[in-house]
Amino acid sequence: MALRTPLPPSLGDLGNRPSGRRTRPHWDRRRWPLAVSWGPGDAAERRPPRLLVVALVVAGLSLMTLDQVGGDDSPVDPVRSVVGEVVGPLEVAAGTVVRPLAAIPDFFTTRGSLRDDVAALEAENAALRDELATSDLDRSRLEQYDGLVAAARDQQGSIVPARVVAHGAAQTFTRTVTIDAGLTSGVRPDMTVVAAEGLVGRVIAATSTTATVLLIVDSDSTVGARVGRSSEVGFLSGNGSLTDPTRLDLELVDASAVPAEGDVVLTWGSAEGQGPYRAGVPIGTVTQLFSTPRDTTQRAIIDPFVDLSRLDVVGVYVPEGTASDRAVIGPDGEVR
Amino acid sequence: MTALRTGVTALAVLLAIVLQAALLPHVGWRGVVPNLCLLVVVAGALTRGAHFGVVLGFCAGLALDLAPPADHLAGRWALALMAVGLVAGLVRRDERPTIPVVLVTAAVASFVGASVFGLLGVVTGDPGVAVTDVLLAVVAGVAGDLIVAPLVLLPLMVLLTRFEPQRRLA
């Protein structure tokens, strides 16, 4: 290792220094062993020039201003994607190394056969939940002829599978994760990300090998939602918390519409390629209702189907026939 | 020597960013993870002083701002970690820091960094940020940083010291 290489003797007064740690004369065992001189005068010598501090503060503030004012076309975004191209693959590699290690506690707490049973039952449970969740919407739409066509199309979709490799820290107050599929897998910004149980979020940025996903619990996230039983539309926003009982606030457009507790909420969706969320993806169930006289709208608390604090395998809805460097799950359930 | 030192510091920052995003969430508490990047800045500032600390803090913060999955305004961590570098670099420098001094510096730096980051969020109107959230995240962040500080900070300081140009002992 380069660090252990002896320093070349040409480096100044290095030769004057007694070599080796044990023989250093000024050694004080109670002190943290640092070889640097910490003599008086250092403080003044190493204090940063005021101009430098001011320049860096101004640079930081202007960067924030640029990013803020730029909005979606922020000039910082290209830099962000370049950094993402470098750091993304490293995060994927680290995530691959870490995943088996993170699973070690499971080996001790669960027997292998029980694990398999649980996995099979969970998959079955997710499938049944999904079926149940969409059946309310399907039933209400069957009453309208045109809804039949839309509902049929809801089942049609290609999904690129991906794994979550990195999580944003809670200190940053944004709820984002990195997944290990990017532009080369056909993932583009504004695509819908789902887990087996329901909606996870949407892609907000993609590099060639990774993509950043904004979770629906992020306080910036707004999802057009529809109550399955009544077809009432509203807007669903997150509260930024993954761990307090995860919850989403649903605000219905029609103040007279009252959803019932237990109603399933699905995405309202937008036309293919026009907006971020696909139609008819289950989000969660109504758990609490609020109606204040001051507000002109109904508020409901939604409990999402997906446990967003334990995301692992997710899927990204891609358009039919997207070129991808990995297996894509087709609308008929086949892998190609 | 300078190039090697810069390289090692940059490598430490990169490693900190990757581990912070990919490894630590598995061991974090309620999503709050120790801020390794901040500890790298503290280590750099403690060994080389405030001048180096300010520059290192700005660069490391900028990297943290831009690396996925960050989605906040770019420049927030840059300013926060710059403050960290300044504070840690101005620690009493008439003698070698003892281990308690290093740990207290890390705690203060963590508090300053998380507070500046949080308050910049409040000032710029980040919708997810309430003052109580900031306080909770700051306290939990300081605790997390203190837990990993002995593991990260001390070896890093020894490492960075090796690349320090030798000065005559006082």
Coordinates of N, CA, C and O in Angstrom, one line a residue, chain A residues 179-323:
Chain A
I179 N -32.1 3.5 -7.6 CA -32.3 2.2 -8.0 C -31.3 1.8 -9.1 O -30.7 2.7 -9.6
D180 N -31.0 0.5 -9.3 CA -29.9 0.1 -10.1 C -30.3 0.0 -11.6 O -29.6 -0.8 -12.3
A181 N -31.3 0.6 -12.0 CA -31.6 0.6 -13.4 C -31.6 2.0 -13.9 O -32.1 2.9 -13.2
G182 N -31.0 2.3 -15.1 CA -30.9 3.6 -15.6 C -31.3 3.7 -17.1 O -32.1 2.9 -17.6
L183 N -30.7 4.7 -17.7 CA -31.1 5.0 -19.1 C -30.9 3.8 -20.0 O -31.7 3.5 -20.9
T184 N -29.8 3.0 -19.8 CA -29.6 1.8 -20.7 C -30.6 0.7 -20.5 O -30.8 -0.1 -21.3
S185 N -31.3 0.8 -19.3 CA -32.4 -0.2 -19.1 C -33.7 0.3 -19.6 O -34.7 -0.3 -19.4
G186 N -33.7 1.5 -20.1 CA -35.0 2.1 -20.6 C -35.7 3.0 -19.6 O -36.8 3.4 -19.9
V187 N -35.1 3.3 -18.5 CA -35.7 4.1 -17.5 C -35.5 5.6 -17.8 O -34.3 6.0 -18.0
R188 N -36.5 6.4 -17.8 CA -36.4 7.8 -18.1 C -37.1 8.5 -16.9 O -37.9 8.0 -16.2
P189 N -36.8 9.8 -16.8 CA -37.5 10.6 -15.8 C -39.0 10.6 -16.0 O -39.5 10.4 -17.1
D190 N -39.8 10.7 -14.9 CA -41.2 10.8 -14.9 C -41.9 9.4 -15.1 O -43.1 9.4 -15.3
M191 N -41.1 8.4 -15.0 CA -41.8 7.0 -15.1 C -42.3 6.6 -13.8 O -41.8 7.0 -12.7
T192 N -43.3 5.8 -13.8 CA -43.9 5.3 -12.5 C -43.1 4.1 -12.0 O -42.8 3.2 -12.7
V193 N -42.9 4.2 -10.7 CA -42.2 3.1 -10.0 C -43.1 2.4 -9.0 O -43.8 3.1 -8.2
V194 N -43.2 1.1 -9.1 CA -44.1 0.3 -8.3 C -43.4 -0.8 -7.6 O -42.3 -1.2 -7.9
A195 N -44.0 -1.3 -6.5 CA -43.5 -2.5 -5.9 C -44.7 -3.5 -6.1 O -45.7 -3.2 -6.7
A196 N -44.5 -4.7 -5.5 CA -45.5 -5.8 -5.8 C -46.8 -5.3 -5.2 O -47.9 -5.7 -5.7
E197 N -46.8 -4.5 -4.1 CA -48.1 -4.2 -3.4 C -48.7 -3.0 -4.0 O -49.9 -2.8 -3.8
G198 N -48.0 -2.1 -4.6 CA -48.6 -0.8 -5.2 C -47.6 0.2 -5.5 O -46.4 -0.1 -5.7
L199 N -48.0 1.5 -5.5 CA -47.2 2.6 -6.0 C -46.1 2.9 -5.0 O -46.2 2.9 -3.8
V200 N -44.9 3.2 -5.6 CA -43.7 3.6 -4.8 C -43.4 5.1 -5.0 O -43.2 5.8 -4.1
G201 N -43.4 5.5 -6.3 CA -43.1 6.9 -6.6 C -42.8 7.1 -8.0 O -43.3 6.3 -8.9
R202 N -42.0 8.1 -8.4 CA -41.7 8.3 -9.8 C -40.2 8.6 -9.9 O -39.6 9.1 -9.0
V203 N -39.7 8.4 -11.1 CA -38.3 8.6 -11.4 C -38.2 10.1 -11.6 O -38.9 10.8 -12.4
I204 N -37.2 10.8 -10.9 CA -37.0 12.2 -11.1 C -35.7 12.5 -11.9 O -35.5 13.5 -12.5
A205 N -34.7 11.5 -11.9 CA -33.5 11.7 -12.6 C -32.9 10.4 -12.9 O -33.1 9.4 -12.2
A206 N -32.3 10.3 -14.1 CA -31.7 9.0 -14.5 C -30.3 9.2 -15.0 O -30.1 10.1 -15.8
T207 N -29.4 8.3 -14.6 CA -28.0 8.3 -15.3 C -28.0 7.0 -16.1 O -29.0 6.3 -16.2
S208 N -26.9 6.7 -16.7 CA -26.9 5.5 -17.6 C -27.2 4.2 -16.8 O -27.8 3.3 -17.3
T209 N -26.7 4.1 -15.5 CA -26.9 2.9 -14.8 C -27.8 3.0 -13.6 O -28.1 2.0 -13.0
T210 N -28.1 4.2 -13.2 CA -29.0 4.4 -12.0 C -30.1 5.4 -12.2 O -30.0 6.1 -13.2
A211 N -31.0 5.4 -11.3 CA -32.1 6.4 -11.4 C -32.4 6.8 -10.0 O -32.4 6.0 -9.1
T212 N -32.8 8.1 -9.8 CA -33.3 8.6 -8.5 C -34.8 8.6 -8.5 O -35.4 9.1 -9.4
V213 N -35.4 8.0 -7.4 CA -36.8 7.9 -7.4 C -37.3 8.7 -6.2 O -36.8 8.7 -5.1
L214 N -38.3 9.6 -6.5 CA -39.0 10.4 -5.5 C -40.1 9.5 -4.9 O -41.0 9.2 -5.6
L215 N -40.0 9.2 -3.6 CA -41.1 8.4 -3.0 C -42.4 9.2 -2.8 O -42.3 10.4 -2.7
I216 N -43.5 8.5 -2.8 CA -44.8 9.2 -2.6 C -44.9 9.9 -1.3 O -45.7 10.8 -1.1
V217 N -44.1 9.4 -0.3 CA -44.2 10.1 1.1 C -43.4 11.4 1.1 O -43.5 12.1 2.1
D218 N -42.6 11.7 0.1 CA -41.9 12.9 0.2 C -42.9 14.1 0.2 O -43.9 14.1 -0.5
S219 N -42.5 15.1 0.9 CA -43.4 16.2 1.0 C -43.6 17.0 -0.3 O -44.5 17.8 -0.4
D220 N -42.6 16.8 -1.2 CA -42.7 17.5 -2.5 C -43.7 16.7 -3.5 O -44.0 17.2 -4.5
S221 N -44.0 15.4 -3.1 CA -44.7 14.6 -4.0 C -46.2 14.8 -4.0 O -46.8 14.9 -2.9
T222 N -46.8 15.0 -5.2 CA -48.2 15.0 -5.3 C -48.7 14.1 -6.3 O -48.1 14.0 -7.4
V223 N -49.6 13.2 -6.0 CA -50.1 12.2 -6.9 C -51.6 12.4 -7.1 O -52.3 12.6 -6.1
G224 N -52.0 12.5 -8.4 CA -53.4 12.5 -8.7 C -54.0 11.2 -8.3 O -53.6 10.1 -8.8
A225 N -55.0 11.2 -7.4 CA -55.6 9.9 -6.9 C -57.1 9.8 -7.1 O -57.7 10.8 -7.3
R226 N -57.5 8.6 -7.1 CA -59.0 8.3 -7.3 C -59.4 7.3 -6.3 O -58.7 6.3 -6.1
V227 N -60.5 7.6 -5.7 CA -61.0 6.6 -4.7 C -61.7 5.5 -5.5 O -62.6 5.8 -6.3
G228 N -61.3 4.2 -5.3 CA -61.8 3.2 -6.2 C -63.3 3.0 -6.2 O -63.9 2.8 -7.3
R229 N -64.0 3.1 -5.0 CA -65.4 2.8 -5.0 C -66.2 3.8 -5.6 O -67.2 3.6 -6.3
S230 N -65.9 5.1 -5.4 CA -66.7 6.2 -5.8 C -66.2 6.9 -7.1 O -66.9 7.8 -7.6
S231 N -64.9 6.6 -7.5 CA -64.3 7.3 -8.6 C -64.1 8.8 -8.3 O -63.8 9.5 -9.3
E232 N -64.2 9.2 -7.1 CA -63.9 10.6 -6.8 C -62.4 10.9 -7.0 O -61.6 10.1 -6.6
V233 N -62.1 12.1 -7.6 CA -60.6 12.3 -7.8 C -60.2 13.3 -6.7 O -60.9 14.1 -6.1
G234 N -58.9 13.3 -6.4 CA -58.3 14.2 -5.5 C -56.8 14.2 -5.6 O -56.2 13.6 -6.6
F235 N -56.1 14.8 -4.7 CA -54.6 14.9 -4.7 C -54.0 14.4 -3.5 O -54.5 14.7 -2.4
L236 N -53.0 13.5 -3.6 CA -52.4 12.8 -2.5 C -51.0 13.4 -2.3 O -50.2 13.5 -3.2
S237 N -50.7 13.9 -1.1 CA -49.4 14.4 -0.8 C -48.8 13.7 0.4 O -49.5 13.3 1.3
G238 N -47.5 13.6 0.4 CA -46.8 13.0 1.5 C -46.5 13.9 2.6 O -46.6 15.1 2.5
N239 N -46.1 13.4 3.8 CA -45.7 14.2 4.9 C -44.2 14.1 5.2 O -43.7 14.6 6.2
G240 N -43.5 13.4 4.3 CA -42.0 13.4 4.5 C -41.5 12.4 5.5 O -40.3 12.3 5.7
S241 N -42.4 11.6 6.1 CA -41.9 10.7 7.2 C -42.1 9.3 6.7 O -43.1 8.9 6.3
L242 N -41.0 8.5 6.9 CA -41.1 7.1 6.6 C -41.5 6.3 7.8 O -42.0 5.2 7.7
T243 N -41.2 6.8 9.0 CA -41.2 5.9 10.1 C -42.3 6.1 11.1 O -42.9 5.2 11.6
D244 N -42.7 7.4 11.3 CA -43.9 7.6 12.0 C -44.9 6.9 11.2 O -44.7 6.8 10.0
P245 N -46.1 6.5 11.8 CA -46.9 5.7 10.9 C -47.0 6.4 9.5 O -47.4 7.6 9.4
T246 N -46.4 5.8 8.5 CA -46.4 6.3 7.2 C -47.8 6.7 6.7 O -48.6 5.8 6.8
R247 N -48.0 7.9 6.3 CA -49.3 8.3 5.9 C -49.3 9.3 4.8 O -48.3 10.1 4.7
L248 N -50.3 9.4 4.0 CA -50.5 10.3 2.9 C -51.8 11.0 3.1 O -52.7 10.5 3.6
D249 N -51.8 12.3 2.8 CA -53.0 13.1 2.9 C -53.7 13.2 1.5 O -53.1 13.5 0.5
L250 N -55.0 12.8 1.6 CA -55.8 12.9 0.3 C -56.7 14.0 0.4 O -57.5 14.1 1.4
E251 N -56.7 14.9 -0.6 CA -57.6 16.0 -0.6 C -58.5 15.8 -1.8 O -58.1 15.8 -2.9
L252 N -59.8 15.7 -1.5 CA -60.7 15.4 -2.6 C -61.2 16.7 -3.2 O -61.4 17.7 -2.6
V253 N -61.4 16.7 -4.6 CA -61.8 17.9 -5.3 C -63.2 18.3 -4.9 O -63.6 19.4 -4.6
D254 N -64.1 17.3 -4.8 CA -65.5 17.5 -4.5 C -65.7 17.4 -3.0 O -65.5 16.4 -2.4
A255 N -66.1 18.6 -2.4 CA -66.2 18.6 -1.0 C -67.4 17.7 -0.5 O -67.4 17.3 0.7
S256 N -68.3 17.5 -1.3 CA -69.5 16.7 -0.8 C -69.2 15.2 -0.9 O -70.0 14.4 -0.3
A257 N -68.2 14.8 -1.5 CA -67.9 13.4 -1.6 C -67.2 12.9 -0.3 O -66.2 13.5 0.1
V258 N -67.7 11.9 0.3 CA -67.1 11.4 1.5 C -66.7 10.0 1.3 O -67.5 9.1 1.1
P259 N -65.3 9.7 1.2 CA -64.9 8.4 1.1 C -65.1 7.6 2.4 O -65.2 8.2 3.5
A260 N -65.2 6.3 2.3 CA -65.4 5.5 3.5 C -64.1 4.9 3.9 O -63.2 4.7 3.1
E261 N -64.0 4.7 5.2 CA -62.7 4.1 5.7 C -62.6 2.7 5.1 O -63.6 1.9 5.0
G262 N -61.4 2.3 4.6 CA -61.2 1.1 4.0 C -61.3 1.1 2.5 O -60.9 0.2 1.8
D263 N -61.7 2.3 1.9 CA -61.8 2.4 0.5 C -60.3 2.4 -0.1 O -59.4 2.9 0.5
V264 N -60.2 1.8 -1.2 CA -58.9 1.7 -1.9 C -58.7 2.9 -2.8 O -59.6 3.4 -3.4
V265 N -57.5 3.5 -2.7 CA -57.1 4.6 -3.5 C -56.2 4.2 -4.6 O -55.2 3.5 -4.3
L266 N -56.4 4.6 -5.8 CA -55.6 4.3 -7.0 C -55.1 5.5 -7.6 O -55.6 6.6 -7.4
T267 N -54.1 5.4 -8.5 CA -53.6 6.6 -9.2 C -54.6 6.9 -10.3 O -55.3 6.1 -10.9
W268 N -54.7 8.2 -10.5 CA -55.7 8.8 -11.5 C -55.0 8.7 -12.8 O -55.6 8.3 -13.8
G269 N -53.7 9.0 -12.9 CA -52.9 8.7 -14.1 C -53.1 9.8 -15.2 O -53.9 10.7 -15.1
S270 N -52.1 9.7 -16.1 CA -52.1 10.6 -17.2 C -51.8 9.8 -18.5 O -51.4 8.7 -18.4
A271 N -52.1 10.4 -19.6 CA -51.9 9.7 -20.9 C -50.5 9.3 -21.0 O -49.5 9.9 -20.5
E272 N -50.3 8.2 -21.8 CA -48.9 7.6 -22.0 C -48.0 8.7 -22.4 O -48.2 9.4 -23.4
G273 N -46.9 8.9 -21.7 CA -45.8 9.8 -22.1 C -46.1 11.3 -21.7 O -45.3 12.1 -21.9
Q274 N -47.3 11.5 -21.2 CA -47.7 12.9 -20.9 C -47.3 13.3 -19.5 O -47.0 14.5 -19.2
G275 N -47.4 12.4 -18.5 CA -47.2 12.7 -17.1 C -46.6 11.6 -16.4 O -46.4 10.5 -17.0
P276 N -46.3 11.8 -15.1 CA -45.5 10.8 -14.4 C -46.2 9.5 -14.0 O -45.6 8.5 -14.1
Y277 N -47.5 9.6 -13.6 CA -48.1 8.4 -13.0 C -49.0 7.6 -14.0 O -49.8 8.2 -14.7
R278 N -48.9 6.3 -14.0 CA -49.8 5.4 -14.8 C -51.1 5.4 -14.1 O -51.2 5.5 -12.9
A279 N -52.2 5.1 -14.9 CA -53.5 5.1 -14.3 C -53.7 3.7 -13.6 O -53.2 2.7 -14.0
G280 N -54.5 3.7 -12.5 CA -55.0 2.5 -11.9 C -54.0 1.7 -11.1 O -54.2 0.5 -10.8
V281 N -52.9 2.3 -10.7 CA -51.9 1.6 -9.8 C -52.4 1.8 -8.4 O -52.6 3.0 -7.9
P282 N -52.6 0.7 -7.6 CA -53.1 0.9 -6.2 C -52.1 1.6 -5.3 O -50.9 1.4 -5.5
I283 N -52.6 2.5 -4.5 CA -51.7 3.3 -3.6 C -51.9 2.9 -2.2 O -50.9 2.6 -1.5
G284 N -53.1 2.9 -1.7 CA -53.3 2.5 -0.3 C -54.8 2.5 0.1 O -55.7 2.6 -0.8
T285 N -55.1 2.4 1.4 CA -56.5 2.4 1.8 C -56.7 3.6 2.7 O -55.8 4.1 3.4
V286 N -58.0 4.1 2.7 CA -58.4 5.2 3.6 C -58.5 4.7 5.0 O -59.1 3.7 5.3
T287 N -57.7 5.4 5.9 CA -57.8 5.0 7.3 C -58.5 6.0 8.2 O -59.1 5.6 9.2
Q288 N -58.4 7.3 7.9 CA -59.1 8.3 8.7 C -59.7 9.4 7.9 O -59.2 9.7 6.8
L289 N -60.7 10.1 8.4 CA -61.3 11.1 7.6 C -61.4 12.4 8.4 O -61.6 12.4 9.6
F290 N -61.2 13.5 7.7 CA -61.2 14.8 8.4 C -62.1 15.7 7.6 O -62.0 15.7 6.3
S291 N -62.9 16.5 8.2 CA -63.6 17.5 7.5 C -63.8 18.7 8.4 O -64.4 18.7 9.4
T292 N -63.1 19.8 8.1 CA -63.2 21.0 8.9 C -64.0 22.0 8.2 O -64.0 22.1 7.0
P293 N -64.9 22.7 9.0 CA -65.8 23.7 8.3 C -65.0 24.7 7.5 O -65.5 25.2 6.5
R294 N -63.8 25.1 7.9 CA -63.1 26.1 7.3 C -62.7 25.7 5.9 O -62.7 26.4 4.9
D295 N -62.2 24.4 5.8 CA -61.8 23.9 4.5 C -63.0 23.6 3.6 O -64.0 23.3 4.1
T296 N -62.7 23.8 2.4 CA -63.8 23.5 1.5 C -63.7 22.1 0.9 O -64.5 21.7 0.1
T297 N -62.7 21.4 1.3 CA -62.5 20.1 0.8 C -62.4 19.1 1.9 O -62.2 19.4 3.0
Q298 N -62.6 17.8 1.5 CA -62.5 16.7 2.4 C -61.1 16.2 2.5 O -60.4 16.2 1.5
R299 N -60.6 15.9 3.7 CA -59.3 15.3 3.8 C -59.4 13.9 4.4 O -60.1 13.6 5.2
A300 N -58.5 13.1 3.8 CA -58.5 11.7 4.3 C -57.0 11.3 4.4 O -56.2 11.8 3.7
I301 N -56.8 10.4 5.4 CA -55.4 9.9 5.6 C -55.4 8.5 5.0 O -56.2 7.7 5.2
I302 N -54.3 8.3 4.1 CA -54.2 7.1 3.4 C -53.0 6.3 3.9 O -51.9 6.8 4.1
D303 N -53.3 5.0 4.1 CA -52.2 4.1 4.6 C -51.7 3.4 3.3 O -52.4 2.6 2.7
P304 N -50.4 3.7 2.9 CA -50.0 3.1 1.6 C -49.8 1.5 1.8 O -49.5 1.0 2.8
F305 N -50.1 0.8 0.6 CA -49.9 -0.6 0.6 C -48.4 -1.0 0.8 O -48.1 -2.0 1.4
V306 N -47.5 -0.2 0.2 CA -46.1 -0.5 0.2 C -45.5 0.0 1.4 O -45.7 1.1 1.8
D307 N -44.6 -0.9 2.1 CA -43.8 -0.4 3.2 C -42.6 0.3 2.6 O -41.6 -0.3 2.3
L308 N -42.7 1.6 2.6 CA -41.6 2.4 1.9 C -40.3 2.4 2.6 O -39.3 2.8 2.1
S309 N -40.3 2.0 3.9 CA -39.0 2.0 4.6 C -38.3 0.7 4.4 O -37.1 0.6 4.8
R310 N -38.9 -0.3 3.7 CA -38.2 -1.5 3.5 C -38.3 -1.9 2.0 O -38.5 -3.0 1.6
L311 N -38.0 -0.9 1.2 CA -38.1 -1.2 -0.3 C -36.9 -2.0 -0.7 O -35.8 -1.8 -0.2
D312 N -37.1 -3.0 -1.5 CA -36.0 -3.7 -2.1 C -36.2 -3.9 -3.6 O -35.7 -3.1 -4.4
V313 N -37.0 -4.8 -4.0 CA -37.3 -5.0 -5.5 C -38.4 -4.1 -5.9 O -39.5 -4.1 -5.3
V314 N -38.2 -3.3 -6.9 CA -39.3 -2.4 -7.4 C -39.3 -2.6 -8.9 O -38.4 -3.2 -9.5
G315 N -40.4 -2.1 -9.6 CA -40.5 -2.1 -11.0 C -40.8 -0.8 -11.6 O -41.4 0.1 -10.9
V316 N -40.2 -0.5 -12.8 CA -40.5 0.8 -13.4 C -41.3 0.5 -14.7 O -40.9 -0.3 -15.5
Y317 N -42.5 1.1 -14.8 CA -43.3 1.0 -16.0 C -42.6 1.7 -17.1 O -42.3 2.9 -17.1
V318 N -42.4 0.9 -18.2 CA -41.8 1.5 -19.4 C -42.8 1.3 -20.6 O -43.6 0.4 -20.5
P319 N -42.7 2.2 -21.6 CA -43.6 2.0 -22.7 C -43.3 0.7 -23.4 O -42.2 0.1 -23.3
E320 N -44.3 0.2 -24.1 CA -44.3 -1.0 -24.9 C -43.1 -1.0 -25.8 O -42.9 0.0 -26.5
G321 N -42.3 -2.1 -25.9 CA -41.2 -2.2 -26.8 C -40.0 -1.4 -26.5 O -39.2 -1.1 -27.4
T322 N -39.8 -1.0 -25.3 CA -38.6 -0.2 -24.9 C -37.4 -1.1 -25.0 O -37.4 -2.3 -24.6
A323 N -36.3 -0.5 -25.6 CA -35.1 -1.3 -25.6 C -34.4 -1.3 -24.2 O -34.3 -0.2 -23.6

